[in-house]
Amino acid sequence: MACILYGKKKSTSRLRREEIKAIFREHDVNGDGRLSIQELSRAFGMFGAFLPLYRAARSMHKADANGDGFITEQELDKVVDYAIKCKYNII
């Protein structure tokens, strides 16, 4: 499914891959080293997603290789790939 952008105007600034990863890591609010669907949703909201929970669910579906309902450090690259594909930038 293609990433369709709705709503908020996207920033013209571009973030490097490591900066995007760092933003996702910052949203690990409980510090357990994993991202829950709620933490992913907050991160996608920061990137300006119109439906951040939907984006979080899509990225979880694409990246959660072991099916435990969390994104680990090893799975984070696939979430970053998804965010880049959707052209999300910090706003």
GROMACS .gro file of N, CA, C and O in nm:
model
  364
    1MET      N    1   0.084  -0.118   0.000
    1MET     CA    2   0.000   0.000   0.000
    1MET      C    3   0.088   0.124   0.000
    1MET      O    4   0.184   0.134   0.075
    2ALA      N    5   0.057   0.217  -0.085
    2ALA     CA    6   0.133   0.340  -0.094
    2ALA      C    7   0.108   0.427   0.027
    2ALA      O    8   0.006   0.418   0.093
    3CYS      N    9   0.203   0.514   0.055
    3CYS     CA   10   0.188   0.610   0.164
    3CYS      C   11   0.123   0.735   0.109
    3CYS      O   12   0.185   0.807   0.030
    4ILE      N   13   0.002   0.760   0.148
    4ILE     CA   14  -0.070   0.879   0.104
    4ILE      C   15  -0.063   0.981   0.215
    4ILE      O   16  -0.091   0.951   0.330
    5LEU      N   17  -0.023   1.101   0.181
    5LEU     CA   18  -0.007   1.207   0.280
    5LEU      C   19  -0.129   1.297   0.279
    5LEU      O   20  -0.172   1.344   0.176
    6TYR      N   21  -0.186   1.318   0.396
    6TYR     CA   22  -0.303   1.403   0.411
    6TYR      C   23  -0.274   1.510   0.515
    6TYR      O   24  -0.191   1.491   0.602
    7GLY      N   25  -0.350   1.615   0.508
    7GLY     CA   26  -0.354   1.709   0.620
    7GLY      C   27  -0.234   1.800   0.630
    7GLY      O   28  -0.213   1.884   0.546
    8LYS      N   29  -0.157   1.782   0.736
    8LYS     CA   30  -0.054   1.877   0.774
    8LYS      C   31   0.049   1.898   0.664
    8LYS      O   32   0.089   1.806   0.595
    9LYS      N   33   0.093   2.021   0.654
    9LYS     CA   34   0.197   2.056   0.560
    9LYS      C   35   0.329   1.996   0.607
    9LYS      O   36   0.366   2.006   0.724
   10LYS      N   37   0.400   1.935   0.517
   10LYS     CA   38   0.527   1.873   0.552
   10LYS      C   39   0.639   1.976   0.552
   10LYS      O   40   0.639   2.071   0.476
   11SER      N   41   0.734   1.954   0.637
   11SER     CA   42   0.849   2.041   0.647
   11SER      C   43   0.938   2.022   0.524
   11SER      O   44   0.941   1.915   0.465
   12THR      N   45   1.011   2.125   0.488
   12THR     CA   46   1.103   2.112   0.377
   12THR      C   47   1.239   2.062   0.424
   12THR      O   48   1.323   2.030   0.344
   13SER      N   49   1.261   2.055   0.555
   13SER     CA   50   1.388   2.005   0.605
   13SER      C   51   1.388   1.853   0.599
   13SER      O   52   1.287   1.789   0.620
   14ARG      N   53   1.503   1.798   0.570
   14ARG     CA   54   1.520   1.654   0.562
   14ARG      C   55   1.604   1.607   0.679
   14ARG      O   56   1.700   1.672   0.718
   15LEU      N   57   1.569   1.495   0.731
   15LEU     CA   58   1.645   1.435   0.839
   15LEU      C   59   1.725   1.317   0.786
   15LEU      O   60   1.680   1.246   0.698
   16ARG      N   61   1.841   1.299   0.843
   16ARG     CA   62   1.920   1.182   0.808
   16ARG      C   63   1.859   1.060   0.877
   16ARG      O   64   1.788   1.071   0.977
   17ARG      N   65   1.891   0.945   0.825
   17ARG     CA   66   1.839   0.818   0.876
   17ARG      C   67   1.863   0.803   1.026
   17ARG      O   68   1.775   0.765   1.102
   18GLU      N   69   1.983   0.835   1.073
   18GLU     CA   70   2.016   0.822   1.215
   18GLU      C   71   1.936   0.920   1.301
   18GLU      O   72   1.904   0.890   1.414
   19GLU      N   73   1.905   1.037   1.246
   19GLU     CA   74   1.822   1.133   1.319
   19GLU      C   75   1.680   1.081   1.335
   19GLU      O   76   1.619   1.096   1.441
   20ILE      N   77   1.628   1.018   1.231
   20ILE     CA   78   1.494   0.960   1.237
   20ILE      C   79   1.492   0.848   1.340
   20ILE      O   80   1.401   0.839   1.423
   21LYS      N   81   1.595   0.764   1.338
   21LYS     CA   82   1.605   0.656   1.437
   21LYS      C   83   1.608   0.712   1.579
   21LYS      O   84   1.544   0.659   1.669
   22ALA      N   85   1.685   0.818   1.597
   22ALA     CA   86   1.696   0.878   1.731
   22ALA      C   87   1.561   0.930   1.779
   22ALA      O   88   1.527   0.916   1.897
   23ILE      N   89   1.482   0.986   1.690
   23ILE     CA   90   1.349   1.036   1.728
   23ILE      C   91   1.260   0.919   1.772
   23ILE      O   92   1.191   0.929   1.873
   24PHE      N   93   1.264   0.810   1.698
   24PHE     CA   94   1.187   0.694   1.740
   24PHE      C   95   1.235   0.644   1.876
   24PHE      O   96   1.155   0.615   1.964
   25ARG      N   97   1.366   0.637   1.896
   25ARG     CA   98   1.421   0.590   2.024
   25ARG      C   99   1.377   0.679   2.140
   25ARG      O  100   1.351   0.631   2.250
   26GLU      N  101   1.371   0.809   2.116
   26GLU     CA  102   1.329   0.904   2.220
   26GLU      C  103   1.185   0.877   2.266
   26GLU      O  104   1.148   0.916   2.375
   27HIS      N  105   1.107   0.813   2.183
   27HIS     CA  106   0.967   0.786   2.217
   27HIS      C  107   0.949   0.658   2.298
   27HIS      O  108   0.836   0.621   2.329
   28ASP      N  109   1.058   0.593   2.334
   28ASP     CA  110   1.053   0.479   2.425
   28ASP      C  111   1.041   0.535   2.566
   28ASP      O  112   1.137   0.540   2.642
   29VAL      N  113   0.922   0.578   2.602
   29VAL     CA  114   0.901   0.654   2.726
   29VAL      C  115   0.925   0.572   2.852
   29VAL      O  116   0.965   0.626   2.954
   30ASN      N  117   0.904   0.441   2.846
   30ASN     CA  118   0.927   0.360   2.967
   30ASN      C  119   1.069   0.303   2.973
   30ASN      O  120   1.104   0.237   3.070
   31GLY      N  121   1.149   0.328   2.869
   31GLY     CA  122   1.289   0.290   2.872
   31GLY      C  123   1.317   0.141   2.866
   31GLY      O  124   1.424   0.096   2.904
   32ASP      N  125   1.222   0.064   2.812
   32ASP     CA  126   1.242  -0.082   2.807
   32ASP      C  127   1.318  -0.129   2.684
   32ASP      O  128   1.339  -0.248   2.665
   33GLY      N  129   1.358  -0.035   2.598
   33GLY     CA  130   1.433  -0.072   2.478
   33GLY      C  131   1.347  -0.123   2.364
   33GLY      O  132   1.399  -0.170   2.264
   34ARG      N  133   1.215  -0.110   2.380
   34ARG     CA  134   1.120  -0.152   2.276
   34ARG      C  135   1.018  -0.042   2.256
   34ARG      O  136   0.990   0.034   2.348
   35LEU      N  137   0.961  -0.038   2.137
   35LEU     CA  138   0.855   0.060   2.108
   35LEU      C  139   0.721  -0.011   2.099
   35LEU      O  140   0.705  -0.106   2.023
   36SER      N  141   0.626   0.035   2.178
   36SER     CA  142   0.490  -0.017   2.172
   36SER      C  143   0.414   0.057   2.062
   36SER      O  144   0.461   0.156   2.007
   37ILE      N  145   0.294   0.013   2.035
   37ILE     CA  146   0.211   0.079   1.935
   37ILE      C  147   0.181   0.223   1.977
   37ILE      O  148   0.179   0.313   1.893
   38GLN      N  149   0.162   0.247   2.106
   38GLN     CA  150   0.135   0.382   2.155
   38GLN      C  151   0.257   0.472   2.138
   38GLN      O  152   0.245   0.589   2.099
   39GLU      N  153   0.375   0.418   2.166
   39GLU     CA  154   0.498   0.496   2.150
   39GLU      C  155   0.523   0.526   2.003
   39GLU      O  156   0.562   0.639   1.968
   40LEU      N  157   0.500   0.428   1.917
   40LEU     CA  158   0.514   0.452   1.773
   40LEU      C  159   0.414   0.557   1.726
   40LEU      O  160   0.448   0.644   1.644
   41SER      N  161   0.292   0.551   1.777
   41SER     CA  162   0.190   0.647   1.738
   41SER      C  163   0.231   0.790   1.774
   41SER      O  164   0.215   0.882   1.694
   42ARG      N  165   0.286   0.807   1.893
   42ARG     CA  166   0.333   0.941   1.933
   42ARG      C  167   0.445   0.989   1.843
   42ARG      O  168   0.451   1.106   1.806
   43ALA      N  169   0.534   0.898   1.806
   43ALA     CA  170   0.645   0.936   1.716
   43ALA      C  171   0.592   0.977   1.579
   43ALA      O  172   0.633   1.080   1.525
   44PHE      N  173   0.501   0.898   1.523
   44PHE     CA  174   0.445   0.935   1.393
   44PHE      C  175   0.367   1.066   1.402
   44PHE      O  176   0.365   1.143   1.306
   45GLY      N  177   0.304   1.092   1.515
   45GLY     CA  178   0.238   1.221   1.536
   45GLY      C  179   0.336   1.335   1.530
   45GLY      O  180   0.309   1.440   1.472
   46MET      N  181   0.453   1.316   1.587
   46MET     CA  182   0.557   1.418   1.583
   46MET      C  183   0.604   1.444   1.440
   46MET      O  184   0.640   1.555   1.404
   47PHE      N  185   0.602   1.339   1.358
   47PHE     CA  186   0.640   1.354   1.217
   47PHE      C  187   0.530   1.417   1.133
   47PHE      O  188   0.548   1.441   1.015
   48GLY      N  189   0.413   1.439   1.193
   48GLY     CA  190   0.305   1.505   1.121
   48GLY      C  191   0.207   1.412   1.054
   48GLY      O  192   0.131   1.454   0.967
   49ALA      N  193   0.203   1.285   1.094
   49ALA     CA  194   0.109   1.191   1.034
   49ALA      C  195  -0.034   1.233   1.063
   49ALA      O  196  -0.067   1.269   1.176
   50PHE      N  197  -0.119   1.229   0.963
   50PHE     CA  198  -0.260   1.263   0.979
   50PHE      C  199  -0.330   1.162   1.070
   50PHE      O  200  -0.411   1.197   1.153
   51LEU      N  201  -0.298   1.037   1.052
   51LEU     CA  202  -0.351   0.929   1.133
   51LEU      C  203  -0.234   0.853   1.196
   51LEU      O  204  -0.196   0.746   1.147
   52PRO      N  205  -0.175   0.906   1.301
   52PRO     CA  206  -0.053   0.845   1.356
   52PRO      C  207  -0.072   0.702   1.405
   52PRO      O  208   0.018   0.619   1.390
   53LEU      N  209  -0.188   0.669   1.461
   53LEU     CA  210  -0.210   0.532   1.507
   53LEU      C  211  -0.213   0.435   1.389
   53LEU      O  212  -0.160   0.324   1.397
   54TYR      N  213  -0.272   0.478   1.278
   54TYR     CA  214  -0.274   0.395   1.158
   54TYR      C  215  -0.131   0.372   1.109
   54TYR      O  216  -0.093   0.259   1.077
   55ARG      N  217  -0.052   0.479   1.102
   55ARG     CA  218   0.088   0.466   1.058
   55ARG      C  219   0.165   0.375   1.152
   55ARG      O  220   0.248   0.294   1.109
   56ALA      N  221   0.140   0.387   1.281
   56ALA     CA  222   0.208   0.302   1.379
   56ALA      C  223   0.170   0.156   1.356
   56ALA      O  224   0.257   0.068   1.358
   57ALA      N  225   0.043   0.130   1.332
   57ALA     CA  226  -0.002  -0.007   1.309
   57ALA      C  227   0.058  -0.064   1.180
   57ALA      O  228   0.100  -0.180   1.177
   58ARG      N  229   0.064   0.018   1.076
   58ARG     CA  230   0.124  -0.027   0.949
   58ARG      C  231   0.272  -0.058   0.968
   58ARG      O  232   0.322  -0.159   0.919
   59SER      N  233   0.342   0.029   1.039
   59SER     CA  234   0.485   0.005   1.059
   59SER      C  235   0.507  -0.117   1.148
   59SER      O  236   0.600  -0.195   1.127
   60MET      N  237   0.420  -0.136   1.246
   60MET     CA  238   0.429  -0.255   1.333
   60MET      C  239   0.411  -0.381   1.248
   60MET      O  240   0.485  -0.478   1.262
   61HIS      N  241   0.313  -0.378   1.160
   61HIS     CA  242   0.286  -0.493   1.073
   61HIS      C  243   0.407  -0.525   0.985
   61HIS      O  244   0.442  -0.641   0.966
   62LYS      N  245   0.472  -0.421   0.935
   62LYS     CA  246   0.587  -0.440   0.845
   62LYS      C  247   0.714  -0.481   0.920
   62LYS      O  248   0.796  -0.552   0.866
   63ALA      N  249   0.731  -0.434   1.043
   63ALA     CA  250   0.860  -0.448   1.110
   63ALA      C  251   0.866  -0.551   1.222
   63ALA      O  252   0.975  -0.599   1.254
   64ASP      N  253   0.754  -0.584   1.283
   64ASP     CA  254   0.755  -0.672   1.400
   64ASP      C  255   0.775  -0.818   1.356
   64ASP      O  256   0.681  -0.896   1.348
   65ALA      N  257   0.900  -0.854   1.333
   65ALA     CA  258   0.934  -0.985   1.277
   65ALA      C  259   0.895  -1.101   1.368
   65ALA      O  260   0.851  -1.206   1.321
   66ASN      N  261   0.908  -1.083   1.499
   66ASN     CA  262   0.879  -1.195   1.590
   66ASN      C  263   0.735  -1.192   1.641
   66ASN      O  264   0.695  -1.280   1.718
   67GLY      N  265   0.657  -1.092   1.603
   67GLY     CA  266   0.515  -1.088   1.636
   67GLY      C  267   0.482  -1.064   1.783
   67GLY      O  268   0.373  -1.095   1.828
   68ASP      N  269   0.576  -1.003   1.858
   68ASP     CA  270   0.551  -0.982   2.001
   68ASP      C  271   0.477  -0.853   2.033
   68ASP      O  272   0.447  -0.825   2.148
   69GLY      N  273   0.447  -0.773   1.929
   69GLY     CA  274   0.373  -0.649   1.951
   69GLY      C  275   0.460  -0.532   1.990
   69GLY      O  276   0.409  -0.428   2.032
   70PHE      N  277   0.591  -0.546   1.976
   70PHE     CA  278   0.686  -0.439   2.007
   70PHE      C  279   0.791  -0.431   1.897
   70PHE      O  280   0.820  -0.531   1.830
   71ILE      N  281   0.848  -0.312   1.882
   71ILE     CA  282   0.958  -0.292   1.789
   71ILE      C  283   1.087  -0.286   1.870
   71ILE      O  284   1.103  -0.199   1.956
   72THR      N  285   1.176  -0.380   1.843
   72THR     CA  286   1.305  -0.383   1.910
   72THR      C  287   1.407  -0.306   1.828
   72THR      O  288   1.380  -0.266   1.714
   73GLU      N  289   1.525  -0.288   1.883
   73GLU     CA  290   1.632  -0.220   1.812
   73GLU      C  291   1.662  -0.289   1.679
   73GLU      O  292   1.687  -0.224   1.579
   74GLN      N  293   1.656  -0.422   1.678
   74GLN     CA  294   1.684  -0.497   1.556
   74GLN      C  295   1.575  -0.475   1.449
   74GLN      O  296   1.602  -0.490   1.330
   75GLU      N  297   1.455  -0.442   1.490
   75GLU     CA  298   1.344  -0.422   1.397
   75GLU      C  299   1.325  -0.275   1.359
   75GLU      O  300   1.249  -0.245   1.266
   76LEU      N  301   1.394  -0.187   1.426
   76LEU     CA  302   1.373  -0.043   1.407
   76LEU      C  303   1.406   0.004   1.266
   76LEU      O  304   1.341   0.095   1.214
   77ASP      N  305   1.503  -0.059   1.201
   77ASP     CA  306   1.538  -0.017   1.065
   77ASP      C  307   1.419  -0.025   0.970
   77ASP      O  308   1.403   0.061   0.883
   78LYS      N  309   1.336  -0.125   0.985
   78LYS     CA  310   1.219  -0.138   0.897
   78LYS      C  311   1.117  -0.028   0.923
   78LYS      O  312   1.051   0.019   0.831
   79VAL      N  313   1.105   0.015   1.048
   79VAL     CA  314   1.015   0.126   1.080
   79VAL      C  315   1.070   0.254   1.017
   79VAL      O  316   0.994   0.333   0.959
   80VAL      N  317   1.200   0.274   1.027
   80VAL     CA  318   1.263   0.392   0.967
   80VAL      C  319   1.245   0.388   0.816
   80VAL      O  320   1.212   0.491   0.754
   81ASP      N  321   1.263   0.272   0.754
   81ASP     CA  322   1.240   0.259   0.609
   81ASP      C  323   1.098   0.301   0.573
   81ASP      O  324   1.076   0.372   0.474
   82TYR      N  325   1.002   0.257   0.653
   82TYR     CA  326   0.861   0.292   0.628
   82TYR      C  327   0.840   0.443   0.642
   82TYR      O  328   0.774   0.504   0.558
   83ALA      N  329   0.896   0.504   0.745
   83ALA     CA  330   0.881   0.648   0.765
   83ALA      C  331   0.943   0.726   0.649
   83ALA      O  332   0.886   0.825   0.601
   84ILE      N  333   1.059   0.681   0.602
   84ILE     CA  334   1.125   0.747   0.488
   84ILE      C  335   1.040   0.731   0.362
   84ILE      O  336   1.022   0.826   0.286
   85LYS      N  337   0.987   0.611   0.341
   85LYS     CA  338   0.902   0.586   0.225
   85LYS      C  339   0.781   0.679   0.225
   85LYS      O  340   0.737   0.728   0.121
   86CYS      N  341   0.728   0.705   0.344
   86CYS     CA  342   0.612   0.793   0.358
   86CYS      C  343   0.650   0.940   0.355
   86CYS      O  344   0.562   1.027   0.361
   87LYS      N  345   0.779   0.968   0.352
   87LYS     CA  346   0.832   1.104   0.340
   87LYS      C  347   0.797   1.191   0.461
   87LYS      O  348   0.768   1.309   0.448
   88TYR      N  349   0.800   1.130   0.580
   88TYR     CA  350   0.775   1.208   0.700
   88TYR      C  351   0.901   1.282   0.742
   88TYR      O  352   1.009   1.228   0.743
   89ASN      N  353   0.881   1.406   0.777
   89ASN     CA  354   0.986   1.492   0.828
   89ASN      C  355   0.938   1.552   0.958
   89ASN      O  356   0.819   1.564   0.982
   90ILE      N  357   1.030   1.595   1.040
   90ILE     CA  358   0.993   1.660   1.165
   90ILE      C  359   0.930   1.795   1.132
   90ILE      O  360   0.971   1.861   1.038
   91ILE      N  361   0.826   1.831   1.205
   91ILE     CA  362   0.761   1.960   1.178
   91ILE      C  363   0.766   2.048   1.302
   91ILE      O  364   0.795   2.004   1.409
   0.00000   0.00000   0.00000
